[in-house]
Coordinates of C-alpha atoms in Angstrom, one line a residue:
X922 CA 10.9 7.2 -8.8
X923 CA 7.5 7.4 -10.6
X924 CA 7.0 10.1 -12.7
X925 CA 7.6 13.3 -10.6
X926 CA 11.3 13.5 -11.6
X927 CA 11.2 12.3 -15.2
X928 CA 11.8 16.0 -16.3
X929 CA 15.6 15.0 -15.1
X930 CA 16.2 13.8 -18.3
X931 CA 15.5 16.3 -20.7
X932 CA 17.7 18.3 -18.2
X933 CA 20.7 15.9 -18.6
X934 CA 20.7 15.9 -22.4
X935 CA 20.6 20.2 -22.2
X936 CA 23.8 20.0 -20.2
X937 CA 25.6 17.5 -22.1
X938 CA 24.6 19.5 -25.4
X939 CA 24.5 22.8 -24.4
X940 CA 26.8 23.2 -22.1
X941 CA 29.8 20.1 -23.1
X942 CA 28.9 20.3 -26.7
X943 CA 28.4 16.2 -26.8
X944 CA 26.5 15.6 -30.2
X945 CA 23.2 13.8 -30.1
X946 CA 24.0 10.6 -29.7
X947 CA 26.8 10.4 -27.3
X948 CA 24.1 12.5 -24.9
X949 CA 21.4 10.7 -25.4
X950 CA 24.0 7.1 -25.1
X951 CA 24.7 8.6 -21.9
X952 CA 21.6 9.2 -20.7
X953 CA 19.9 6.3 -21.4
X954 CA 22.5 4.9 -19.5
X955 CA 22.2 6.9 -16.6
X956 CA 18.6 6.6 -16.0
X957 CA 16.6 3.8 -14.7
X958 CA 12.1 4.0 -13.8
X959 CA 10.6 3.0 -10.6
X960 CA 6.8 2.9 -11.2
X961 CA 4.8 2.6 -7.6
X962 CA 1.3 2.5 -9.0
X963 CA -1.3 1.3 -12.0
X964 CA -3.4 4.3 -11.1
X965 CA -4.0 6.6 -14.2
X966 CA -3.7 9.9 -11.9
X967 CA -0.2 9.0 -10.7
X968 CA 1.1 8.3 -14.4
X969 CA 0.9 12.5 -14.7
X970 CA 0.8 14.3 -18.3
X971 CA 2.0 17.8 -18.3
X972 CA 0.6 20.0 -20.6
X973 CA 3.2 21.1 -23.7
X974 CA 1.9 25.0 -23.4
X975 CA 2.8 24.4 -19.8
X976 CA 6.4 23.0 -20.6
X977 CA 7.0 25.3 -23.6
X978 CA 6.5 28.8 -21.5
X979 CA 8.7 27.3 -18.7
X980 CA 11.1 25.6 -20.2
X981 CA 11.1 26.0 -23.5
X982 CA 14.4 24.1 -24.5
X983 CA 13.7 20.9 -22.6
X984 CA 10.1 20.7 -24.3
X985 CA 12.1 21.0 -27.6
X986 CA 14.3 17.6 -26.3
X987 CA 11.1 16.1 -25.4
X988 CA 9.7 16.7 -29.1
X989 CA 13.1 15.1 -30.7
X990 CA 12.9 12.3 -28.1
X991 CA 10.0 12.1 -28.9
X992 CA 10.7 12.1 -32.8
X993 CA 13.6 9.6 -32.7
X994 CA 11.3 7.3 -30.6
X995 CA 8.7 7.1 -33.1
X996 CA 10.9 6.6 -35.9
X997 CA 12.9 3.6 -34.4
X998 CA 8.9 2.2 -33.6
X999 CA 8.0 2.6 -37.2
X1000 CA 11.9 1.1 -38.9
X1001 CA 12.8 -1.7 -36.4
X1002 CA 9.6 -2.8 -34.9
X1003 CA 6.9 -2.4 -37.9
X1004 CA 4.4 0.0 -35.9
X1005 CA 2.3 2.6 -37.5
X1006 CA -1.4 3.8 -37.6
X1007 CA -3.3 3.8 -33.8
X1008 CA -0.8 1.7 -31.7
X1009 CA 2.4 4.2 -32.9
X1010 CA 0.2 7.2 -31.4
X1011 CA -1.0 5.2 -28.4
X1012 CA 2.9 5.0 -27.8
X1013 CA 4.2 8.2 -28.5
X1014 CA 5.0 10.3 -25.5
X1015 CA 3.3 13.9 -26.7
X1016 CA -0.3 12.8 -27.2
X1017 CA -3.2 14.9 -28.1
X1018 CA -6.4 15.5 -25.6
X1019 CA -9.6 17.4 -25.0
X1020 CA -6.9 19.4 -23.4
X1021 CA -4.3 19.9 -25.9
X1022 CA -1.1 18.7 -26.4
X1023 CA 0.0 16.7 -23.3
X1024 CA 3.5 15.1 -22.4
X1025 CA 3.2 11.3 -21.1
X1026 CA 5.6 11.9 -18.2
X1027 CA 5.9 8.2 -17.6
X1028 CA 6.3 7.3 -21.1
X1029 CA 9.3 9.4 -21.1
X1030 CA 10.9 7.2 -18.8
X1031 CA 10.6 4.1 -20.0
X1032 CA 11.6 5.8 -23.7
X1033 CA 15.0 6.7 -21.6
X1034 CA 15.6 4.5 -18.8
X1035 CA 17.8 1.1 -19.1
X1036 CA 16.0 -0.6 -16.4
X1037 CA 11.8 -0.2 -15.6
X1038 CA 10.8 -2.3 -12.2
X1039 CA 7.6 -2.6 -10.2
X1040 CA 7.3 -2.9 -6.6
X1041 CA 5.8 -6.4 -5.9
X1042 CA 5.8 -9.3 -7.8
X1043 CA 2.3 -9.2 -9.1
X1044 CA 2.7 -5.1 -9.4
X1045 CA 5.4 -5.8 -12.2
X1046 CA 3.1 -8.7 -13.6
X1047 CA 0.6 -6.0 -14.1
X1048 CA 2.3 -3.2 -15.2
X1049 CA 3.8 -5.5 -18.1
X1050 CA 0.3 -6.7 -19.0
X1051 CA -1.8 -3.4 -19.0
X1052 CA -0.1 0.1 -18.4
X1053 CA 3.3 -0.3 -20.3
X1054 CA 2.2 -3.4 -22.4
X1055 CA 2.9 -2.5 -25.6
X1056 CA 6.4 -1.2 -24.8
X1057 CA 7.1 -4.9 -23.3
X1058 CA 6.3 -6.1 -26.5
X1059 CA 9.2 -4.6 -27.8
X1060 CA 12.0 -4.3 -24.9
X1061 CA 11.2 -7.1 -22.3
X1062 CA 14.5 -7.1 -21.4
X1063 CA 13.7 -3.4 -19.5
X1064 CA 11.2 -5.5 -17.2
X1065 CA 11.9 -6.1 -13.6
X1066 CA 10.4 -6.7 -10.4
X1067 CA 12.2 -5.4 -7.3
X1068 CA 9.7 -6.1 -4.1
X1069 CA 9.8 -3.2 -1.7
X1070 CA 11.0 -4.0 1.9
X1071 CA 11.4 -1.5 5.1
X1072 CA 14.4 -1.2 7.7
X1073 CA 14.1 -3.7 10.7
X1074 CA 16.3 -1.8 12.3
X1075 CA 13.5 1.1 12.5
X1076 CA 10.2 -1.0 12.1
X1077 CA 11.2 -3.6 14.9
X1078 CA 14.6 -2.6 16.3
X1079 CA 13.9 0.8 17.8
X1080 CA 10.2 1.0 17.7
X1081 CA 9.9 -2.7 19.6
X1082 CA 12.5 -2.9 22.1
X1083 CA 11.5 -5.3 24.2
X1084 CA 9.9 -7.6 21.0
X1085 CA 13.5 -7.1 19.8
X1086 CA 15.3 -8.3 23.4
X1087 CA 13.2 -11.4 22.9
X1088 CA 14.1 -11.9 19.7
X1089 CA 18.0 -11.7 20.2
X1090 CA 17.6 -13.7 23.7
X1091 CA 15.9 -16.6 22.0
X1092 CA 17.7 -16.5 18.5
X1093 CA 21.2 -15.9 20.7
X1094 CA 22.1 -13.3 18.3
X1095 CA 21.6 -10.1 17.3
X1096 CA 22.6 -10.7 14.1
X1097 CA 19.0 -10.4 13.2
X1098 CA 19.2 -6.7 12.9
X1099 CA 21.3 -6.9 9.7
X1100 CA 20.5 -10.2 8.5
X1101 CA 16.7 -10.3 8.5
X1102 CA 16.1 -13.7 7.3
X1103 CA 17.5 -15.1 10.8
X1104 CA 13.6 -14.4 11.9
X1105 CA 13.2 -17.9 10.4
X1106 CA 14.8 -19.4 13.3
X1107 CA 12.0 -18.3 15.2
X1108 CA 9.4 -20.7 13.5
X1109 CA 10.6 -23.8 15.8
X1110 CA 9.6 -22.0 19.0
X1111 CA 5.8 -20.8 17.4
X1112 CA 4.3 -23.9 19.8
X1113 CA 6.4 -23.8 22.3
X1114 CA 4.1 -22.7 25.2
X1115 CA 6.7 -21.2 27.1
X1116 CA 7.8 -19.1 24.5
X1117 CA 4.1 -17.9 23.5
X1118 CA 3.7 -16.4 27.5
X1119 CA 6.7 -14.3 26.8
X1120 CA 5.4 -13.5 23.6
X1121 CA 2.3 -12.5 24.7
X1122 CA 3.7 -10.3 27.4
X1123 CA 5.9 -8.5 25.1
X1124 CA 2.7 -8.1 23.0
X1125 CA 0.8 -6.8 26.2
X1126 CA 3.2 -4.5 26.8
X1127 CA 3.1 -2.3 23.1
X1128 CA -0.8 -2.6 23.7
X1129 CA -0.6 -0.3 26.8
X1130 CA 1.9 2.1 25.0
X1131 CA -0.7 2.2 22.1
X1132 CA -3.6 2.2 24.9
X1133 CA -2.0 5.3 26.8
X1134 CA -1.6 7.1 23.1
X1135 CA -5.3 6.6 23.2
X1136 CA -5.8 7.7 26.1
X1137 CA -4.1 10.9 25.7
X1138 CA -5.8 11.7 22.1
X1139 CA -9.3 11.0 23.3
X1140 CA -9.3 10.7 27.0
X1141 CA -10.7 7.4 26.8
X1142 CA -9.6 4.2 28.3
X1143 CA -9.7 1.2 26.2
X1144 CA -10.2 -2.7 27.1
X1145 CA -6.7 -4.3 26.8
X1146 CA -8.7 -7.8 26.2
X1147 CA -10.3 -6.4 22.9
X1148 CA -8.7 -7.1 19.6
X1149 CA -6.3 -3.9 18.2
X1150 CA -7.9 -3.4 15.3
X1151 CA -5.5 -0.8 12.8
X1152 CA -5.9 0.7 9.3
X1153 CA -3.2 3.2 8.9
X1154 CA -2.1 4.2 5.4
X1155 CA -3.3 7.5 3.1
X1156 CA -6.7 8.1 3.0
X1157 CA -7.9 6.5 -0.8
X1158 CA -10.9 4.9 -2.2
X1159 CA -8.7 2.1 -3.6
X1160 CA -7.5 1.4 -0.6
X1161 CA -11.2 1.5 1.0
X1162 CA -11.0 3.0 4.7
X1163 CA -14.8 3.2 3.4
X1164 CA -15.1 -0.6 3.7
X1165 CA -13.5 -1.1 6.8
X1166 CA -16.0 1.5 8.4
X1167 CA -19.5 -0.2 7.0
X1168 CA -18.1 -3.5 8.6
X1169 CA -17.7 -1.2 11.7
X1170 CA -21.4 0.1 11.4
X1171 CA -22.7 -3.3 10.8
X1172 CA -21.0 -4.6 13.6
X1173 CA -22.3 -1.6 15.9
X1174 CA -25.6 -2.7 14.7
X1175 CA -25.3 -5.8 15.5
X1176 CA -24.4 -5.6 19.2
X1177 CA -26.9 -3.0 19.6
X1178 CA -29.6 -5.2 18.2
X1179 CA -28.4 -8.1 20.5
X1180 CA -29.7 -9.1 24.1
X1181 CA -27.2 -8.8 27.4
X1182 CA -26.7 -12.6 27.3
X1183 CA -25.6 -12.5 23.7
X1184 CA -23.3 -9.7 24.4
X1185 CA -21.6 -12.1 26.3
X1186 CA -20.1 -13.7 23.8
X1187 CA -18.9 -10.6 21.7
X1188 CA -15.2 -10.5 20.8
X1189 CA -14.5 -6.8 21.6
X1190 CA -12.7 -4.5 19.2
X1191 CA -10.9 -1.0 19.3
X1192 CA -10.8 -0.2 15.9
X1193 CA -8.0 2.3 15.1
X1194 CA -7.9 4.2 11.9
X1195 CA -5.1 6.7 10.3
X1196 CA -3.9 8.4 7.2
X1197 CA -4.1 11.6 5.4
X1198 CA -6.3 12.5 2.5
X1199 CA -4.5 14.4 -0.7
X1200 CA -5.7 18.1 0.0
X1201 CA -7.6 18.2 -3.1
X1202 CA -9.1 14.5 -3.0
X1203 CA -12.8 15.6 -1.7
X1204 CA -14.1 12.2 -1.2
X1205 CA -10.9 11.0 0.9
X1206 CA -12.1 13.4 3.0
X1207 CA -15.4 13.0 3.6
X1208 CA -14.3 9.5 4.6
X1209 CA -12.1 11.1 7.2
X1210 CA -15.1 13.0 8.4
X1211 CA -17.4 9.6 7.9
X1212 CA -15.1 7.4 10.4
X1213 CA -15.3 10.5 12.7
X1214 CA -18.8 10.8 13.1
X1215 CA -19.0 6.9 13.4
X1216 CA -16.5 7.0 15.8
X1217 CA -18.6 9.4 18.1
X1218 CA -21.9 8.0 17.7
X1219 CA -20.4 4.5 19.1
X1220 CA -18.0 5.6 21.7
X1221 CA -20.5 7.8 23.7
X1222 CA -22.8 4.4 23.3
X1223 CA -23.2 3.2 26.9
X1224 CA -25.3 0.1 25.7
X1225 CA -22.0 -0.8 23.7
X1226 CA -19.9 0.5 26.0
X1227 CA -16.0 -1.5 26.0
X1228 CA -17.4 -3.9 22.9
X1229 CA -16.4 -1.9 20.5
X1230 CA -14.6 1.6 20.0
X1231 CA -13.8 3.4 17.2
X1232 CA -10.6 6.2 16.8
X1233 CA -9.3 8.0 13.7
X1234 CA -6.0 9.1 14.5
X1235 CA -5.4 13.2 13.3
X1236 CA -2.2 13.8 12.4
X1237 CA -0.8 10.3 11.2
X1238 CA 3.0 10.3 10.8
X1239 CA 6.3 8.0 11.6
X1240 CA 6.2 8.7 15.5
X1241 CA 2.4 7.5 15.8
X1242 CA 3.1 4.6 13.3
X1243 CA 6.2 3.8 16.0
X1244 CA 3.6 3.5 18.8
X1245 CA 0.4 1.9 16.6
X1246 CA 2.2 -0.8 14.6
X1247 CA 4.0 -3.0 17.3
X1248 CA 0.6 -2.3 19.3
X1249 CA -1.8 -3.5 17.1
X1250 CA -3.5 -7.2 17.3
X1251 CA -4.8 -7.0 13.2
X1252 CA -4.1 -4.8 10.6
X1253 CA -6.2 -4.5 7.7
X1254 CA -4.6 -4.8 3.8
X1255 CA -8.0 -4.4 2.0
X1256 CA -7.3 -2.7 -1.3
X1257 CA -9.3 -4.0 -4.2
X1258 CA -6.5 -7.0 -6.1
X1259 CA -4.8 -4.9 -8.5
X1260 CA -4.8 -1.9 -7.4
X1261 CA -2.2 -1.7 -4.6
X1262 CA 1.6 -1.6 -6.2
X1263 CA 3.4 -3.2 -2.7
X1264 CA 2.1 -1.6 0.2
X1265 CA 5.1 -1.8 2.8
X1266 CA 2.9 -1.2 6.3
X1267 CA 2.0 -5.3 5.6
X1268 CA 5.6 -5.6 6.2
X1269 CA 5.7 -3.3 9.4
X1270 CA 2.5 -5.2 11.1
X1271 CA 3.8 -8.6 10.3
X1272 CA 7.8 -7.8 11.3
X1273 CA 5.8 -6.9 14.7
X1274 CA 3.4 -10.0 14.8
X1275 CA 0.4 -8.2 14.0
X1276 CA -1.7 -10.6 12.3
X1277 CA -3.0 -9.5 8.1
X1278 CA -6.6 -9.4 7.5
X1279 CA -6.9 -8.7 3.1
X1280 CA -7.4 -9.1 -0.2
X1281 CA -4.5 -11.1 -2.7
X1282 CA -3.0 -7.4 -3.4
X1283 CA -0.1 -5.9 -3.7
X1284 CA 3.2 -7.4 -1.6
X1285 CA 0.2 -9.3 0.6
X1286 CA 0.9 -12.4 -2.8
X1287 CA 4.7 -13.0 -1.1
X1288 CA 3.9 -12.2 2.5
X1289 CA 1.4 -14.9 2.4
X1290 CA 4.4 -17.1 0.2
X1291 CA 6.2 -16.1 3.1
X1292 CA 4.4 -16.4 6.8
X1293 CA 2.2 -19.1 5.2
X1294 CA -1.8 -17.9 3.6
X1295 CA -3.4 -20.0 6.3
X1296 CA -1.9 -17.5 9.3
X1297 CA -3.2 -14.4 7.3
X1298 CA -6.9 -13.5 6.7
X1299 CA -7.6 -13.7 3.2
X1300 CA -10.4 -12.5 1.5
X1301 CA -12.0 -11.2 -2.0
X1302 CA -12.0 -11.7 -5.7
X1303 CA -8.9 -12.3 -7.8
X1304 CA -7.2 -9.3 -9.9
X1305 CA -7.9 -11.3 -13.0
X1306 CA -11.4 -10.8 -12.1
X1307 CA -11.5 -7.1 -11.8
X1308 CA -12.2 -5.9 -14.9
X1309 CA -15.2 -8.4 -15.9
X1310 CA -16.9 -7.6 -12.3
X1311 CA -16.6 -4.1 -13.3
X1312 CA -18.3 -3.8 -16.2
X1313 CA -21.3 -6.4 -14.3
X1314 CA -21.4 -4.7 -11.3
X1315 CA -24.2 -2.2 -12.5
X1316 CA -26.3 -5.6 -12.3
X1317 CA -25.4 -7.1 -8.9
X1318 CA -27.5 -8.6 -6.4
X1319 CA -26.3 -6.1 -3.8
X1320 CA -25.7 -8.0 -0.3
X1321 CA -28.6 -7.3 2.1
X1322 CA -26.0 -6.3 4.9
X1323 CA -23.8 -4.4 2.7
X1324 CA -26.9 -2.3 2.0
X1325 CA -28.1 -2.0 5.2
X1326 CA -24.9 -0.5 6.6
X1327 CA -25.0 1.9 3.6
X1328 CA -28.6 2.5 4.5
X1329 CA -27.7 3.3 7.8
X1330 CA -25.5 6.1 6.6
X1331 CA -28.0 7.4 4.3
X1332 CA -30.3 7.1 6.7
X1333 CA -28.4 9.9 9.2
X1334 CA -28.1 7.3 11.9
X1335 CA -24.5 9.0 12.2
X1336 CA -25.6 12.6 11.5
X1337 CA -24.3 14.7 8.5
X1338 CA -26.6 12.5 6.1
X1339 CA -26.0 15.4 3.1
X1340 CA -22.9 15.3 3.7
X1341 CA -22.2 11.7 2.9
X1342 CA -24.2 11.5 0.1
X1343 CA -21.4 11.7 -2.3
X1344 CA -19.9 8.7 -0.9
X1345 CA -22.7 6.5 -0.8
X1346 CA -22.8 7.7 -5.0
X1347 CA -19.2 6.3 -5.3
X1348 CA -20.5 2.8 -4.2
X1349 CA -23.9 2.8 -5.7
X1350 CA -24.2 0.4 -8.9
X1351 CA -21.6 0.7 -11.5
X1352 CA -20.4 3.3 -9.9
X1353 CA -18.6 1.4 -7.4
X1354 CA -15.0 0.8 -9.2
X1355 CA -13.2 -0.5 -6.1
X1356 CA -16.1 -3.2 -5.6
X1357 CA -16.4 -2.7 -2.2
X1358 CA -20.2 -4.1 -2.7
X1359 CA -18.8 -7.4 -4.0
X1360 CA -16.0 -8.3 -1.6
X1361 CA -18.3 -7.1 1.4
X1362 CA -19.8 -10.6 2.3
X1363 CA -16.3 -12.0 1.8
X1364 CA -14.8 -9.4 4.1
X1365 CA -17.2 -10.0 7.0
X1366 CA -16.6 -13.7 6.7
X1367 CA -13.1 -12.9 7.2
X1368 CA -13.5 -11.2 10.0
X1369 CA -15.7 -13.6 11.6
X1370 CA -12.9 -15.9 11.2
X1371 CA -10.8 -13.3 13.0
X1372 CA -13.2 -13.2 16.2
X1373 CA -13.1 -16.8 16.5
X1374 CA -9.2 -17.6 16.3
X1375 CA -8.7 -14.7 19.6
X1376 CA -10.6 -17.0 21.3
X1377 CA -8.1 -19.3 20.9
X1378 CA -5.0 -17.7 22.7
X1379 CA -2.7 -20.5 21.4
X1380 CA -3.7 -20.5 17.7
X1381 CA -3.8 -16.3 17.8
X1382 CA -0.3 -16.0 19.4
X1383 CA 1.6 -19.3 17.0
X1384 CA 0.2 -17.4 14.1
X1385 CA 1.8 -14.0 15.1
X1386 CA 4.8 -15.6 15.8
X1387 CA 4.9 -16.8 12.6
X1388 CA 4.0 -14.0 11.0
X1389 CA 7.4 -11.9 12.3
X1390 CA 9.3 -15.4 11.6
X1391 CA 8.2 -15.1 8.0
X1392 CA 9.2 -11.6 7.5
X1393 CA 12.9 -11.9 6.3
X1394 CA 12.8 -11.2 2.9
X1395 CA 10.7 -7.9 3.0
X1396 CA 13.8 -5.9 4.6
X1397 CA 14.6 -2.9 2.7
X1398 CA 18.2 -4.8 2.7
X1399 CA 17.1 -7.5 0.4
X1400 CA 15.8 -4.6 -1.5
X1401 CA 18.5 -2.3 -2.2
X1402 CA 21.2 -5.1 -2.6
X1403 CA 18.8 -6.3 -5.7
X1404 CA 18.7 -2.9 -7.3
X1405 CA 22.4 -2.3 -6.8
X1406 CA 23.2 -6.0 -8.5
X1407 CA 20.3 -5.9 -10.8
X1408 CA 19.8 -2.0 -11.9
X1409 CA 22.6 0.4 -10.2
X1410 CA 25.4 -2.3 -11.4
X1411 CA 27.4 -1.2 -7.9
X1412 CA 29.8 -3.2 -6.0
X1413 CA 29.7 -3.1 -2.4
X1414 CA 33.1 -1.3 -1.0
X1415 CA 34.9 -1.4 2.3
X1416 CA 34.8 1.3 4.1
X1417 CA 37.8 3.5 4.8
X1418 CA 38.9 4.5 8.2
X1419 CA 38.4 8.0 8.9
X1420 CA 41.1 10.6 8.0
X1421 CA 44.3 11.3 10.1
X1422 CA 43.5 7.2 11.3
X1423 CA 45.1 5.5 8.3
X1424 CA 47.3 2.4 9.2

């Protein structure tokens, strides 16, 4: 699983030489055999290189397997396949750096593994077209894509009880719990107005478990009429928490600026965000402490007062996700397209009826095959697009209201104005990799469209219906079955009845 535990294969070949005297190529027949590669991101900083002085002065004999994998590989590049010059370099797992020597951890496994799968359909698109091109070239048959998928029976089944009861009562089985795609049969009842007063009572009733969570973090009570409005996931600029929060200071703005007839018509919010920041990843955390300081600014607002609130959740973990997920109205999927490998919260929100507001990222491509693009909330530019806007974005026309939010936070309307200047840096011109400035108008767009289907209680309540009806295939079921057909070559076994009970 990514490239943490490649070292495992060095490791195997040392104890089949060293210690059962197997010969070269028996080992490595073994081996290769043995091993297949998950990759779970494009990201540069997940695809690690260790440094060869590193690996020589701890382990000395599996850096010298590494330099003979190594050795071998080149040699069947340069025989079979043709390669020489710049591209047999660019494929060789030791590479040298301003650094020195470095091993290309990731490289290593696909040199080894049978099988290399990404985590989403479009994920193992791109992997095969950028990252690991060059080695598709020569063994497309290692390509696979294996979507991710998550356990119904903890995302819905235990966290959702009474979501699950009405489930079970209306599809007259609980077969659901093992055979996800059942959900389906859920899609003829999404206009049945009878159905969608139950549903929204089951709904109501995870908003006030999420409400009293709330209530004991902050000592606040929220409005159960506003929209649950949730972000969890790790704090990363990819994954831009940082754009989520100027569409929060805009829309503070914006109600502030307003008179009290206008506010009237203001679809309130509660805008729940959560994560962890890596502990050396400075600007994740000052995007932590930037949500924070937003958060107190507008929830001590009295002129705003139940509009709109804003919480950052310390501490985010499996028990809080248990409580925030089946309680949430929205959850936002905004990574920049390309960037996010799967993402498997989407799944989470959607098994629960929480409706999708993002970008065409990720797993977000088949959910929206799935539970249908017109009951999501999608927004942004295109992953093809990426690179081109990039290398143009020094020149943008900046949004006016993109730069007035950002304005607002340089401006120390929030406090802590020194603090945050590294952040508004990371956004400024071409500086901004993630292109938060060019989906920004999109986004808001989006999220207008948001605050005018809540009005609608029907339209809201079909389309979260059919968003947990559309859910089957992302079960962590589906999943493993495919990698045990498709990668682990396993047969499914009967089970044997416990010892001293044999018949």
């Amino acid at each position: 699983n990514d490239t943490h535990p490649t070292l495992g294969i060095p490791e195997l070949m040392r104890i089949l030489m060293d210690e059962n005297r197997l010969g070269w190529t028996q080992s490595w027949d073994i081996t290769t055999k043995v091993f297949s590669f998950t990759n779970h991101t494009v990201l540069p900083e997940a695809l690690e290189q260790w440094p060869v002085s590193l690996v020589e002065k701890l382990l000395p004999r599996h850096m010298q397997i590494i330099y003979d994998i190594n050795w071998r590989f080149l040699q069947e590049l340069q025989q079979n396949h043709g390669i020489s010059g710049d591209k047999l370099g660019n494929m060789s797992i030791i590479v040298d750096t301003e650094y020195g020597k470095m091993v290309r951890m990731a490289y290593l496994a696909l040199v080894a593994s049978h099988t290399v799968n990404g985590v989403a359909a479009m994920h193992s698109k791109l992997i095969k077209e950028t990252i690991f091109k060059d080695f598709n070239a020569i063994w497309p048959e290692k390509f696979q894509n294996k979507t991710n998928g998550v356990t119904q029976r903890r995302w819905l089944a235990q966290c959702n009880p009474p979501l699950a009861k009405l489930i079970t009562d209306t599809l007259g089985t609980e077969a659901w719990v093992t055979h996800l795609d059942l959900l389906q049969g859920l899609r003829e009842h999404a206009e049945d107005e009878e159905f969608q007063q139950k549903w929204a009572g089951v709904k109501k009733e995870a908003k006030v478990k999420l409400a009293n969570m709330i209530k004991d973090l902050s000592g606040d009570e929220v409005n159960m009429e506003a929209i649950f409005d949730v972000q969890v996931k790790r704090i990363h600029e990819y994954k831009r928490q940082f754009m989520n929060i100027l569409s929060v200071v805009l829309r503070y703005d914006r109600i502030k600026s307003m008179s009290p007839e206008e506010r009237k018509d203001v679809v309130p919010r509660v805008v729940i965000i959560g994560g962890k920041a890596a502990p050396g990843y400075d600007l994740a955390k000052r995007i932590i402490k930037l949500i924070s300081a937003v958060s107190e600014t507008v929830n001590k607002d009295s002129e705003v007062g139940d509009l709109l609130k804003v919480y950052f959740v310390p501490d985010y973990n499996v028990s809080l996700a248990e409580v925030i997920i089946p309680g949430s109205d929205l959850n936002q999927q905004i990574s920049t397209a390309g960037t996010e490998a799967s993402g498997t919260s989407n799944m989470k929100f959607a098994m629960n009826g929480s409706l999708i507001i993002g970008t065409m990222d990720g797993a977000n491509v088949e959910i929206a095959e799935e539970i249908g693009e017109e009951n999501m909330f999608i927004f942004g530019v295109d992953a093809k697009e990426v690179p081109e806007l990039r290398e143009q974005r020094e020149y943008l026309q900046v949004d006016p209201q993109f730069q007035h939010a950002v304005n607002m936070i340089k401006n120390g309307h929030f406090g802590w104005n020194d603090y945050f200047n590294p952040l508004i840096d990371s956004v400024t011109g071409g500086r901004d990799w993630y292109l938060l400035a060019n989906d920004f108008n999109s986004y808001l767009q989006a999220q207008e469209r948001v605050d005018s289907e809540w009005r609608d209680k029907k339209v809201w309540l079909k389309k979260s219906i059919l968003s947990t009806a559309g859910s089957g295939k992302f079960s962590s079921d589906r999943t493993i079955h495919e990698y045990a057909e498709d990668i682990w070559k396993v047969e499914p076994q009967p089970p044997s009845p416990p010892e001293g009970r044999r018949e």
